């Protein structure tokens, strides 16, 4: 029977039970969708997992195809009973599954072949056709079955085109093509079946006997059973594929989170946690750990903002990654810190040389947003033989060495030694005890006399804080001032020093001044001028007898608030002096901005004045600068008469140093003042 014209088409349609056809179509659509989902799943996976989903895919395809075909056949009623040969029916499923194997395999394992879909599609279409015709051959009925060749060819073309389009959409659009792909595949399967059926003719015959294993009879219940079983299979596969996809997604998320938790998001380098894990898994050998700390980032932050700092850190990380070897581990355990870990390393001096090389690279200018910035770096290193545990300890040791390098000054590198640990421990203990010491009034002031360079007449005293520790004895300010600054206690300590200095000086002759050192952190205190004025008022000391010593470092951060504070103090008549001149950053721009009355040459220059001609030139220049700006120049740290002679010749204004008197307690100041009064104003302890 051919169905080219309308009456023929109607007659053809009348041979089918519509409910069952609808059921077959629905199943075909659901099955094709599942096939596309599984194809996508298998494509996303690799190795054994891909293989498992590939097999599931082929089985799913076979089941979908077979169930669609079989229910559509149950819908077929040519007017005579149909029976099916169980063996050939089973064979048809096998053919569908086996036919799908090479087609899907080609698409999954050779997706980069330019027209993989154009080869795999016809193969899959062929599998659909093979299943259909083998399935048809299982049909046994009281009549003769013949096929129209044209319809067979057309049905095969439909199957192949449908399958090819489905695979093409999937290959091109992946997950986006699942719906379109399933429609194409369903059209191929359904189209092939019904076009082939349209070319089928059955003519009654008496020459018929039931095949020995024919067991299955056609009815709606059977169709429902097949549809239910197939649906169950498809739904199971669909749910499994979806759950598997979710599982993999979660695993990827977990992997991503793991990565994030172990890497610094700014530089992409290992963070502290990641570094610790690497260290703990290390097996041994010689190790060098270099801790590198960036400097002046805070100033960059204040001047240019956080974004510039972040870009700077990123660029610093890039420079370091170029400098280190591939086998080194580079990490960023803190925002301003890097760690280089070198295994199976190298002699110690090489490690030190490497540290200085890295510092030099980081000290080269950075170009960020059209601005040239220069920061510096310090490095601490620790070397040892050992495994992961040793590496952990080495990391701490390198950090301790970095602290020491920072204390030693810009651009320094230090190798760890045990004395550093002891110092760190002591510092830690002093930090703990500091607050209590303030409460217990363990701090006191010593005073060091200042003299006129020519006449050696006493001009005043510098107040220098001391910590009289009940167990450890006298502790110097170089040790406890940084602790007070770090602990946020410097402002409280500074208030005490100011009050004490003013009180002591108020008892001295009117022509003597007292100099008090101010920490840069005190300058940031917005009520500093009020505090100073209160201390003056309470002690009755005239403002012009107080001098505040600021270091060059303090002048680096000149916020408008600090400028206002200094101007307010200046207005009140308080003097300002620059301390340790030449030892800091020597940016001279601040000198003219405030009228500093005094400039104190750092003692490191004074110590070399008799031995180095260059230093003599520098001191001469500083004295000239002071004179030009109307400042008195004082040389600190004068220890010998030879130094005094050179300073006098150079035209230095005032001197301070062990040659004339060490810092002394208040009681001794009073007896010195007595002697000075008796000798007519120029008694110097060392000279008298
Ligand atoms: P500074 O202000 O430069 O004080 C001079 C330092 O040089 C004093 O050390 C003094 O004892 C020492 N010195 C004086 N003459 C000589 C000498 O001839 N040879 C040598 N080698 N050294 C000499 P000191 O008392 O240990 O103070 C160290 C630093 O601690 C001070 O340096 C100052 O910056 C800081 N400091 C002291 N007291 C205070 C304070 O109350 N507040 C703050 N913020 N800093 C303070
Ligand atoms: Mg000073
Ligand atoms: Mg000084």
Short mmCIF file of C-alpha atoms and ligand atoms in Angstrom, two decimals, residues 444-446 448-449 462-466 475-482 485 490 493-494 497-498 515-520 522 549 551 579-580 600-603 606-607 635-640 643 656-663, ligand 1:
data_model
loop_
_atom_site.label_atom_id
_atom_site.label_comp_id
_atom_site.label_asym_id
_atom_site.label_seq_id
_atom_site.Cartn_x
_atom_site.Cartn_y
_atom_site.Cartn_z
CA UNK A 444 61.61 58.48 84.21
CA UNK A 445 63.48 61.18 82.37
CA UNK A 446 67.19 61.70 82.00
CA UNK A 448 71.53 65.53 78.46
CA UNK A 449 73.08 69.02 78.41
CA UNK A 462 67.35 67.23 75.95
CA UNK A 463 64.88 65.07 77.86
CA UNK A 464 65.46 61.36 77.16
CA UNK A 465 63.10 58.74 78.51
CA UNK A 466 64.26 55.67 80.45
CA UNK A 475 65.99 49.92 79.46
CA UNK A 476 66.81 52.49 76.76
CA UNK A 477 64.30 54.31 74.53
CA UNK A 478 65.63 52.71 71.34
CA UNK A 479 64.15 49.47 72.67
CA UNK A 480 60.89 50.58 74.27
CA UNK A 481 59.78 53.49 72.01
CA UNK A 482 59.05 51.11 69.07
CA UNK A 485 54.41 52.84 69.16
CA UNK A 490 53.20 56.21 72.70
CA UNK A 493 53.93 57.91 77.33
CA UNK A 494 54.54 61.14 75.38
CA UNK A 497 57.33 62.84 79.17
CA UNK A 498 56.07 66.31 78.22
CA UNK A 515 64.05 69.66 74.22
CA UNK A 516 61.46 66.87 74.05
CA UNK A 517 61.38 64.15 71.39
CA UNK A 518 58.06 63.56 69.64
CA UNK A 519 57.15 60.33 67.89
CA UNK A 520 55.54 60.64 64.43
CA UNK A 522 52.14 61.75 68.55
CA UNK A 549 62.32 67.46 68.27
CA UNK A 551 62.57 63.30 62.99
CA UNK A 579 66.38 65.61 64.92
CA UNK A 580 68.82 63.09 63.41
CA UNK A 600 70.40 68.52 64.75
CA UNK A 601 73.04 66.71 62.72
CA UNK A 602 72.79 62.95 63.26
CA UNK A 603 75.54 61.49 65.42
CA UNK A 606 79.73 63.48 63.89
CA UNK A 607 81.43 60.14 64.52
CA UNK A 635 75.89 68.43 66.23
CA UNK A 636 74.86 65.35 68.23
CA UNK A 637 77.18 62.65 69.53
CA UNK A 638 80.34 64.68 70.09
CA UNK A 639 82.70 62.36 71.95
CA UNK A 640 86.20 63.79 71.37
CA UNK A 643 85.48 66.30 66.75
CA UNK A 656 75.70 67.66 72.51
CA UNK A 657 77.57 64.53 73.39
CA UNK A 658 79.33 62.33 75.88
CA UNK A 659 82.32 64.72 75.77
CA UNK A 660 80.25 67.26 77.69
CA UNK A 661 77.90 65.04 79.61
CA UNK A 662 75.88 61.87 79.35
CA UNK A 663 72.12 61.88 79.88
P1 LIG B 1 67.97 61.30 70.03
O1 LIG B 1 66.80 62.18 70.19
O2 LIG B 1 68.82 61.50 68.84
O3 LIG B 1 68.81 61.39 71.33
C1 LIG B 1 70.18 61.35 71.36
C2 LIG B 1 70.63 59.99 71.63
O4 LIG B 1 72.01 59.95 71.45
C3 LIG B 1 70.41 59.58 73.09
O5 LIG B 1 70.20 58.20 73.14
C4 LIG B 1 71.73 59.89 73.72
O6 LIG B 1 72.01 59.14 74.88
C5 LIG B 1 72.66 59.53 72.62
N1 LIG B 1 73.90 60.25 72.71
C6 LIG B 1 74.11 61.51 73.13
N2 LIG B 1 75.41 61.83 73.06
C7 LIG B 1 76.04 60.76 72.55
C8 LIG B 1 77.40 60.48 72.23
O7 LIG B 1 78.30 61.27 72.40
N3 LIG B 1 77.69 59.27 71.71
C9 LIG B 1 76.71 58.36 71.53
N4 LIG B 1 77.05 57.19 71.00
N5 LIG B 1 75.42 58.57 71.81
C10 LIG B 1 75.09 59.77 72.32
P2 LIG B 1 69.02 57.58 73.93
O8 LIG B 1 68.78 58.31 75.19
O9 LIG B 1 69.26 56.13 73.97
O10 LIG B 1 67.83 57.88 72.99
C11 LIG B 1 67.71 57.30 71.79
C12 LIG B 1 66.57 57.84 71.00
O11 LIG B 1 65.34 57.51 71.57
C13 LIG B 1 66.58 59.35 70.96
O12 LIG B 1 67.47 59.78 70.00
C14 LIG B 1 65.17 59.65 70.62
O13 LIG B 1 64.96 59.57 69.23
C15 LIG B 1 64.45 58.52 71.27
N6 LIG B 1 63.82 59.00 72.49
C16 LIG B 1 64.37 59.20 73.71
N7 LIG B 1 63.44 59.65 74.56
C17 LIG B 1 62.28 59.76 73.88
C18 LIG B 1 60.97 60.19 74.23
O14 LIG B 1 60.65 60.59 75.33
N8 LIG B 1 60.03 60.16 73.22
C19 LIG B 1 60.32 59.74 71.98
N9 LIG B 1 59.37 59.74 71.08
N10 LIG B 1 61.55 59.34 71.62
C20 LIG B 1 62.53 59.37 72.57
#
